[in-house]
N, CA, C and O of each residue as an XYZ file, in Angstrom:
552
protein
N     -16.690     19.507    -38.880
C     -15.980     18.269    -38.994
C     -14.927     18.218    -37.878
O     -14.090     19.104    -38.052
N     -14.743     17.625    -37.016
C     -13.394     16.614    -36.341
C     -12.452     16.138    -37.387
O     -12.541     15.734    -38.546
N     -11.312     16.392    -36.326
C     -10.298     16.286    -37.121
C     -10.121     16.494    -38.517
O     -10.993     17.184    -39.044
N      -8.988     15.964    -39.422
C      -8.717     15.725    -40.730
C      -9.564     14.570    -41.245
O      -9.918     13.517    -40.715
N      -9.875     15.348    -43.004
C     -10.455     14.629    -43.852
C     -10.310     13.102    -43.978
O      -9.322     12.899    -44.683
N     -10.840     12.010    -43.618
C     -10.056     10.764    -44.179
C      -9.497      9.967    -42.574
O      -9.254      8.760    -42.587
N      -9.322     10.885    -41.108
C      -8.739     10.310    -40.488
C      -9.908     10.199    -39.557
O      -9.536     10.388    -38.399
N     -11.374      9.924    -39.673
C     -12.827      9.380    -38.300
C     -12.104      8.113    -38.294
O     -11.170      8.442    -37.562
N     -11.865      6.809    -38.619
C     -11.733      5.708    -38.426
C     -10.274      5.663    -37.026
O     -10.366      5.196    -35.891
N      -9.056      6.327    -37.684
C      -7.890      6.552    -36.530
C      -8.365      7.050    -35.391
O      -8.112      6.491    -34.324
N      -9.301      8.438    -35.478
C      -9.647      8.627    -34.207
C     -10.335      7.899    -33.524
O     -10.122      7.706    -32.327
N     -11.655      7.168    -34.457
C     -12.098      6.172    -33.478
C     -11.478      5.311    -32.489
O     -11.792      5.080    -31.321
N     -10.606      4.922    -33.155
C     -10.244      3.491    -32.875
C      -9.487      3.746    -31.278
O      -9.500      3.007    -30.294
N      -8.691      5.420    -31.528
C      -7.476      6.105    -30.667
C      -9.064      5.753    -29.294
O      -9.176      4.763    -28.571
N      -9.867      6.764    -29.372
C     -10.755      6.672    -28.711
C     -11.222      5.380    -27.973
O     -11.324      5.447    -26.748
N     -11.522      4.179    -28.623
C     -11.503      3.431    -28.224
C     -10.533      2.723    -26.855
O     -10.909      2.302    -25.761
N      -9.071      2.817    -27.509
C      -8.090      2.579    -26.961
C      -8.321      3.144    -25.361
O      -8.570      2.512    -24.334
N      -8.112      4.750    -25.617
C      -7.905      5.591    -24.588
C      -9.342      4.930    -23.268
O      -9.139      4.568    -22.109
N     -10.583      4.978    -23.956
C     -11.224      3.896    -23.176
C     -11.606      2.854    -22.516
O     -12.536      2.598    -21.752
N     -10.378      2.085    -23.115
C     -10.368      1.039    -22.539
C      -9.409      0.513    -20.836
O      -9.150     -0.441    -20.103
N      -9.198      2.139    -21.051
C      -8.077      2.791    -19.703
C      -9.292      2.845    -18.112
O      -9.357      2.396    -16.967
N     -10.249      3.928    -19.298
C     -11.497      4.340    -18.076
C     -12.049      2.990    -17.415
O     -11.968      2.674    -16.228
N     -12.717      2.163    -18.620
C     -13.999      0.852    -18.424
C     -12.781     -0.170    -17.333
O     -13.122     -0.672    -16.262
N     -11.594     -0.265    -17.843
C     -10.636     -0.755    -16.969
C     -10.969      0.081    -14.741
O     -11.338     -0.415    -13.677
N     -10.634      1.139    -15.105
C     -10.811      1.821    -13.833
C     -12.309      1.651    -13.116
O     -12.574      1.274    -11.974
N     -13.073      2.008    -14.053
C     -14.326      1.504    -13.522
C     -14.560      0.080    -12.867
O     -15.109      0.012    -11.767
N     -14.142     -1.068    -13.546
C     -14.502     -2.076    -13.482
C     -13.712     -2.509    -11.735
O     -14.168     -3.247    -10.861
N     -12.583     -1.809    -11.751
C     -11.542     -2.170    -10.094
C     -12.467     -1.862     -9.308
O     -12.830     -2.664     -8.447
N     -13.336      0.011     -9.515
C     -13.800      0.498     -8.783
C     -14.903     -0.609     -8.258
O     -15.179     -0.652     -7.059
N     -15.289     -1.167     -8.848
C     -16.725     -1.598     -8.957
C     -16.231     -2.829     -8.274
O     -16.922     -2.913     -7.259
N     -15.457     -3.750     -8.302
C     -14.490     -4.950     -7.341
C     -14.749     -4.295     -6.066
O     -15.727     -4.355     -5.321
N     -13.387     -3.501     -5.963
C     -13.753     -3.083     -4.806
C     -14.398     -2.465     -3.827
O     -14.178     -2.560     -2.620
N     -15.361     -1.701     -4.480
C     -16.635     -1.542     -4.165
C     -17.537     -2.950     -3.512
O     -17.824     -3.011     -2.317
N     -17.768     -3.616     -4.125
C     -18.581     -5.042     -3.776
C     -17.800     -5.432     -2.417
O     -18.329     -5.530     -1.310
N     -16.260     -5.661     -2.759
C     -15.800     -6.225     -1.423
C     -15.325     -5.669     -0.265
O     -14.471     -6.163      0.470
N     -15.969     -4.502     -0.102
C     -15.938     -3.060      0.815
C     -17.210     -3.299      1.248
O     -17.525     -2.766      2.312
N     -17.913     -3.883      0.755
C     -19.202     -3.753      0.860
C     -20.098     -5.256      1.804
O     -21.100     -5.425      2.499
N     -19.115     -5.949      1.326
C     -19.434     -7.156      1.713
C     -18.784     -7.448      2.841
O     -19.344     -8.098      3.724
N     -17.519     -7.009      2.962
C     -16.216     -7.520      3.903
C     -16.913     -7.124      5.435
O     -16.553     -7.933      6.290
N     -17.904     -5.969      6.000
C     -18.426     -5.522      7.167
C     -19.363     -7.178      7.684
O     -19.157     -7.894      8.664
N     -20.554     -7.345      6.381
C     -21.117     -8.455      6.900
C     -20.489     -9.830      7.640
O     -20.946    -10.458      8.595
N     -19.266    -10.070      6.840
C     -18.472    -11.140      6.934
C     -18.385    -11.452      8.514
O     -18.434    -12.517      9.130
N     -18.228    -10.022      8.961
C     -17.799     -9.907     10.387
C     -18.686    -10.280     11.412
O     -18.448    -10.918     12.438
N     -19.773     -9.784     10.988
C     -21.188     -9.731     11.455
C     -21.678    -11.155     11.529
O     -21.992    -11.747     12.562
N     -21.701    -11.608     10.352
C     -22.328    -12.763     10.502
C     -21.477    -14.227     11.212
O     -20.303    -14.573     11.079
N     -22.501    -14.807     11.915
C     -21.692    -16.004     12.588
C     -22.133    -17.232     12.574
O     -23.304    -17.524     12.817
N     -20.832    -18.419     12.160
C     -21.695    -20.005     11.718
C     -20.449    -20.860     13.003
O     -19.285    -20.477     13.123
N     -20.774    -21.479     13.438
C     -20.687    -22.606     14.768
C     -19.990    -21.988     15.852
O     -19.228    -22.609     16.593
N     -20.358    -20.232     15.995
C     -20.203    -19.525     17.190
C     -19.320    -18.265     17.169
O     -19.090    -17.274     17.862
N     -18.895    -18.910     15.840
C     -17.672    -17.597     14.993
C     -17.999    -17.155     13.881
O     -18.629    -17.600     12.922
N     -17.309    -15.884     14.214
C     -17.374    -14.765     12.700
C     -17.226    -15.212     11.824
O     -16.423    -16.139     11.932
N     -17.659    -15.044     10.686
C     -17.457    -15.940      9.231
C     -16.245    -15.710      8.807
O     -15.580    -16.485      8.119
N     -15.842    -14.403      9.285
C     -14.160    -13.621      8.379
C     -13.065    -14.414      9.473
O     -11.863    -14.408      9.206
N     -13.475    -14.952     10.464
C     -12.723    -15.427     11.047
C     -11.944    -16.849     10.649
O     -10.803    -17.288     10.794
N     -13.170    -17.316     10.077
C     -12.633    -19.070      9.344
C     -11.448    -18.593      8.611
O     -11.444    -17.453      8.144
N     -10.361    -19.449      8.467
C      -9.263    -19.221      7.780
C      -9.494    -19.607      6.134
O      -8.779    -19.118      5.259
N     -10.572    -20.532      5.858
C     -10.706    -20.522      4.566
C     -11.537    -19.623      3.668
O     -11.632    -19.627      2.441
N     -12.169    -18.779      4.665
C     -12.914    -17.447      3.975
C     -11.192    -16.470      3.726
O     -10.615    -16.221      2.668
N     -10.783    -16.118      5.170
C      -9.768    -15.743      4.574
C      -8.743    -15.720      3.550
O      -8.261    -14.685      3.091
N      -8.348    -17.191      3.124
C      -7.727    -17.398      1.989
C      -8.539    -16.773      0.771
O      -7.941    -16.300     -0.196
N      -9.960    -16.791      0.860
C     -10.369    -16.281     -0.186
C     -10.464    -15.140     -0.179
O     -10.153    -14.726     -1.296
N     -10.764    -14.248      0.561
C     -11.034    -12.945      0.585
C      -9.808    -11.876      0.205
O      -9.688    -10.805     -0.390
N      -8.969    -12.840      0.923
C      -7.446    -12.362      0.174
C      -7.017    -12.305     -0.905
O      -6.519    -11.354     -1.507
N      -7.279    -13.839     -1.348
C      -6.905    -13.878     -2.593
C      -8.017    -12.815     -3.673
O      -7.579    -12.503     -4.780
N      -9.434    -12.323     -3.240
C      -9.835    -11.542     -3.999
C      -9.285    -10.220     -4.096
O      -8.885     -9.803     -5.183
N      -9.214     -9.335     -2.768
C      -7.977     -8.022     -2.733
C      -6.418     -8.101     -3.732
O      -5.663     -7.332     -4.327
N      -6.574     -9.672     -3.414
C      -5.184     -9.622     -4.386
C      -4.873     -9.285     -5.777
O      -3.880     -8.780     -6.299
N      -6.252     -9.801     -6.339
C      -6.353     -9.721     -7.508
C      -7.139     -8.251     -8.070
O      -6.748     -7.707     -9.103
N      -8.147     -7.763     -7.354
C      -8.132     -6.370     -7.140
C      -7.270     -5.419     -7.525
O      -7.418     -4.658     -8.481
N      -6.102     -5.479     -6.553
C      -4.825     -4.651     -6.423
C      -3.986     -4.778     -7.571
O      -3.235     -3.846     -7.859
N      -4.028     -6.059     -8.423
C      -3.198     -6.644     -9.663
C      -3.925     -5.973    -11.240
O      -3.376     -5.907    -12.340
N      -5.078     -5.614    -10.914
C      -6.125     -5.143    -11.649
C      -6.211     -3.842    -11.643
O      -6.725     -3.264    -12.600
N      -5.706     -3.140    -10.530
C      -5.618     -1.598    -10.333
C      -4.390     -0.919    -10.792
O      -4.289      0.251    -11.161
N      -3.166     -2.123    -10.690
C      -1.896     -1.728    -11.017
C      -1.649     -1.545    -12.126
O      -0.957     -0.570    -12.417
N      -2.331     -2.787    -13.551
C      -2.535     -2.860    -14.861
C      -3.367     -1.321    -15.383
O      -3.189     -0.840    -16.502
N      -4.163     -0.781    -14.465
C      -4.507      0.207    -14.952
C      -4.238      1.387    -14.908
O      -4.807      2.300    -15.505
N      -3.200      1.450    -14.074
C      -2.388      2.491    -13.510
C      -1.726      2.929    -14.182
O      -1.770      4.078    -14.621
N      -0.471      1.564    -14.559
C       0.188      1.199    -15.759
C      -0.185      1.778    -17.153
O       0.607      2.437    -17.826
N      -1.562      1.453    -17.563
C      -1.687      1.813    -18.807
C      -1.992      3.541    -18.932
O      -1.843      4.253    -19.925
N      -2.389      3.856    -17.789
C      -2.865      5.191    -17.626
C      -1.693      5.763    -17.590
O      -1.766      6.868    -18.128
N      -0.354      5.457    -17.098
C       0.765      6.416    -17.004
C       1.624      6.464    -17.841
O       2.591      7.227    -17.830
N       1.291      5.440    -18.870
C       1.796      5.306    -20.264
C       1.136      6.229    -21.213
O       1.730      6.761    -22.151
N      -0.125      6.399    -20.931
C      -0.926      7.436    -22.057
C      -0.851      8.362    -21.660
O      -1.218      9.310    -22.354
N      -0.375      8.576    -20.434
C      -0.085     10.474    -19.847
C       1.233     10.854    -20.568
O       1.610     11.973    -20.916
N       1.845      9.649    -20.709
C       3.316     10.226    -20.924
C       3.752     10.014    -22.394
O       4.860      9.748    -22.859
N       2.793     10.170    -22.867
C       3.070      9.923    -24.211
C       3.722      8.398    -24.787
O       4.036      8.372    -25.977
N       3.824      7.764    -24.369
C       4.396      6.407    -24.551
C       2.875      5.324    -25.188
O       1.675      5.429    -24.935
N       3.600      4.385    -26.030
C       2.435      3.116    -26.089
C       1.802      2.926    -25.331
O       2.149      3.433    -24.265
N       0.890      2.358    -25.318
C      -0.379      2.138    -24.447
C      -1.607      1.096    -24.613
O      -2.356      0.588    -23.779
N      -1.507      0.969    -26.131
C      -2.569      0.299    -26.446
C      -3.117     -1.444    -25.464
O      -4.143     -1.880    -24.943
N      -1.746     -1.899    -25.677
C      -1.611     -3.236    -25.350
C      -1.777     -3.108    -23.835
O      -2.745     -3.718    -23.380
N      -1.034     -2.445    -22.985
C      -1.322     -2.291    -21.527
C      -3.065     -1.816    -21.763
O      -3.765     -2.748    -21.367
N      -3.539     -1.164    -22.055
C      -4.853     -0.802    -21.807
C      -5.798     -2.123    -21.579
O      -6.467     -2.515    -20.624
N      -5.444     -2.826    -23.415
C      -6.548     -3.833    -23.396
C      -5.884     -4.652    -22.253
O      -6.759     -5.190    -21.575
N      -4.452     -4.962    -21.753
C      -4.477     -6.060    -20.927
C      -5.050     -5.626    -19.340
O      -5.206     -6.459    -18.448
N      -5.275     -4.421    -19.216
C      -6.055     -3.466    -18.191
C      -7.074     -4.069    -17.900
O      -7.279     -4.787    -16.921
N      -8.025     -3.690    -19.086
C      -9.596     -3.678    -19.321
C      -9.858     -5.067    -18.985
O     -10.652     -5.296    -18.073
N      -9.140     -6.288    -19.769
C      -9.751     -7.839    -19.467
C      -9.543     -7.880    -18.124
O     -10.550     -7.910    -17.416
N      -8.583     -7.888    -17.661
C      -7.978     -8.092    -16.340
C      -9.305     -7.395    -15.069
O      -9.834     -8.023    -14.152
N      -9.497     -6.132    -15.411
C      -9.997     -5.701    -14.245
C     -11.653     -6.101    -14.346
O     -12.399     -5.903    -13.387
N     -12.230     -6.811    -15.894
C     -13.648     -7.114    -15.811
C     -13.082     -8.388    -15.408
O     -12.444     -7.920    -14.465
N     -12.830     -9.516    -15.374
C     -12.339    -10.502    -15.224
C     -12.722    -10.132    -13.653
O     -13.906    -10.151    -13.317
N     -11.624     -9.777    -12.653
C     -11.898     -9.592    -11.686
C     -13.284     -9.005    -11.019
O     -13.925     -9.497    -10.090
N     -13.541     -7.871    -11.725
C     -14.931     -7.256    -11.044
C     -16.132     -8.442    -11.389
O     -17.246     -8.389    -10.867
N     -15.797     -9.320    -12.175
C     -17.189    -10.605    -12.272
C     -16.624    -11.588    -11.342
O     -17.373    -12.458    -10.898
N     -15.609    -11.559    -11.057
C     -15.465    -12.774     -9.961
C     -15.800    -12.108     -8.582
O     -16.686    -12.565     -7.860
N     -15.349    -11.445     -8.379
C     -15.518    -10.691     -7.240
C     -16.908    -10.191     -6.722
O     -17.219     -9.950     -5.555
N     -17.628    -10.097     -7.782
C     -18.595     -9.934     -7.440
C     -19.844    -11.121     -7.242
O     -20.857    -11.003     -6.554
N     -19.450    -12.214     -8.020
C     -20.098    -13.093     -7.830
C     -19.727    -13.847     -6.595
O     -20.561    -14.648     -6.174
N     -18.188    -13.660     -5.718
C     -17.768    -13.804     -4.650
C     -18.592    -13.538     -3.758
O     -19.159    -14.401     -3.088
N     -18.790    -12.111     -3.616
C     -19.344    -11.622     -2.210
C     -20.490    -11.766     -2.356
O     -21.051    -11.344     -1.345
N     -21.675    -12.393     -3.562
C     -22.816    -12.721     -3.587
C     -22.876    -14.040     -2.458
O     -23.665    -14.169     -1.523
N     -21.839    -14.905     -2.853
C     -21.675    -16.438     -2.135
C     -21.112    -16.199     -0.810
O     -21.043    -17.125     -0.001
N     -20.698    -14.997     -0.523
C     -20.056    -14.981      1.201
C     -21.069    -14.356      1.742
O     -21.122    -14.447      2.969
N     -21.884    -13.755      1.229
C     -23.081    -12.827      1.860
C     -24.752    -14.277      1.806
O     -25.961    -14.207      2.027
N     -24.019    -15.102      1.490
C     -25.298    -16.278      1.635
C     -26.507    -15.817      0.984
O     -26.521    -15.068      0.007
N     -27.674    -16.372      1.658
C     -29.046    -16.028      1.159
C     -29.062    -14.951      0.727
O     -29.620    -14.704     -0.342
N     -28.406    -13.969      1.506
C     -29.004    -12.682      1.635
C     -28.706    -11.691      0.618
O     -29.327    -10.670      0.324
N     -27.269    -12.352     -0.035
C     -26.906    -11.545     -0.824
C     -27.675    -11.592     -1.836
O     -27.124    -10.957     -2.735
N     -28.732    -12.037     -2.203
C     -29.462    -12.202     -3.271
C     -30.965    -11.007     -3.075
O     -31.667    -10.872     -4.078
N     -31.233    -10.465     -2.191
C     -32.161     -9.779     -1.823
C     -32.000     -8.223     -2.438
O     -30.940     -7.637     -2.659
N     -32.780     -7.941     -2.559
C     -32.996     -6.291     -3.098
C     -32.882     -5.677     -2.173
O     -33.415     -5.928     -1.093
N     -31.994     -4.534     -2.479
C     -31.502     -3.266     -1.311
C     -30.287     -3.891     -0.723
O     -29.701     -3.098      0.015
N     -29.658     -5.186     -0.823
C     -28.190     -5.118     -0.578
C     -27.227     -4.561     -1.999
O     -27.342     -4.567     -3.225
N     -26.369     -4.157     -1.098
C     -25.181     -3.346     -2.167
C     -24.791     -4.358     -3.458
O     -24.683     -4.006     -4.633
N     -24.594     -5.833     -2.864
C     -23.862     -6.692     -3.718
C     -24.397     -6.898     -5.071
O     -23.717     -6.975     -6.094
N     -26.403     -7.029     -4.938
C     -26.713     -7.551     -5.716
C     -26.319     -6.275     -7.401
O     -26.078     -6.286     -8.608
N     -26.554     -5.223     -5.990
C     -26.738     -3.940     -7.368
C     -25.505     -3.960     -8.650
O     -25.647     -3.418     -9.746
N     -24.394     -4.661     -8.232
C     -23.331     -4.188     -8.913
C     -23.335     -4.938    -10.309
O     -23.037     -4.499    -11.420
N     -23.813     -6.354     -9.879
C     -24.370     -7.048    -11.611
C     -24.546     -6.646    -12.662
O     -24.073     -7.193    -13.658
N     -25.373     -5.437    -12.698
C     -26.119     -4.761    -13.823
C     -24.865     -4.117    -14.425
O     -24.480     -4.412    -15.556
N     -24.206     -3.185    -13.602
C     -23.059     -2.369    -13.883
C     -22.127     -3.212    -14.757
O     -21.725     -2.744    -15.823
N     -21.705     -4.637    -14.286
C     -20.636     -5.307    -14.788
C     -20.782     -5.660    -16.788
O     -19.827     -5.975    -17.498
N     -22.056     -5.500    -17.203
C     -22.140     -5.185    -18.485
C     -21.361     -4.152    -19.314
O     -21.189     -4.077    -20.530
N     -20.952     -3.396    -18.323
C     -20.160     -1.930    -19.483
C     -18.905     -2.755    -19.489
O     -18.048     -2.549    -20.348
N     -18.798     -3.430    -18.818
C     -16.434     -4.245    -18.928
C     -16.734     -5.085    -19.759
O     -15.812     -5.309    -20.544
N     -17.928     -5.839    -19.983
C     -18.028     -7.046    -20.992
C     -18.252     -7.118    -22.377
O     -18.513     -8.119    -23.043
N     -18.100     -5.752    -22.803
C     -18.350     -5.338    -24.247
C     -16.438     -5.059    -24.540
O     -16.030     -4.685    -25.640
């Protein structure tokens, strides 16, 4: 038996919690992953003679996706250095976990739309990350 008689439900739940720290971390990884991934093509590719990363309104976006990235990494940081240190945690976790799937589905559906046609093809990085984004959405 684990733990004390009477207490599987507390641990679950603790468990849960403490997880929702990881699926949080995962989910940044997996953001920024996609837009690490995508951000090389940007460069590469060119529409009326210029780099695509060059248009200033890709930029606004691309930024604003790192931004939110970084806001998503901090929440989890946060909750992680609260559960090291013995302090509450619960509430930072879950606001972790939404936050960073939130982002890793935008973000990823981002660099599907900056990577054009192509991002839709098998054997680019972008498409692969879709499948993954199921473990943040539970």
């Amino acid at each position: 038996m684990l733990g004390k008689r009477g207490q599987g439900y507390k641990m679950a739940i603790e468990l849960l919690n403490e997880g929702r720290i990881g699926i949080g971390a995962q989910m940044v990884g997996l953001a920024l992953g996609a837009f690490e991934n995508t951000l090389p093509y940007l460069h590469e590719r060119k529409q009326f003679g210029r780099s695509v990363a060059d248009f200033q309104g890709m930029q606004f976006q691309y930024a604003r996706a790192l931004m939110e990235i970084e806001a998503a990494k901090v929440l989890v940081y946060n909750a992680a250095r609260l559960k090291e240190a013995k302090a509450p945690f619960v509430m930072e976790a879950a606001m972790a976990k939404l936050k960073a799937t939130e982002v890793a589905q935008s973000t990823a559906s981002q660099c599907i739309d900056w990577l054009g046609g192509i991002g839709f093809t098998k054997g680019m990085p972008a498409e692969k990350y879709f499948p993954c984004l199921r473990v943040g959405q539970s």
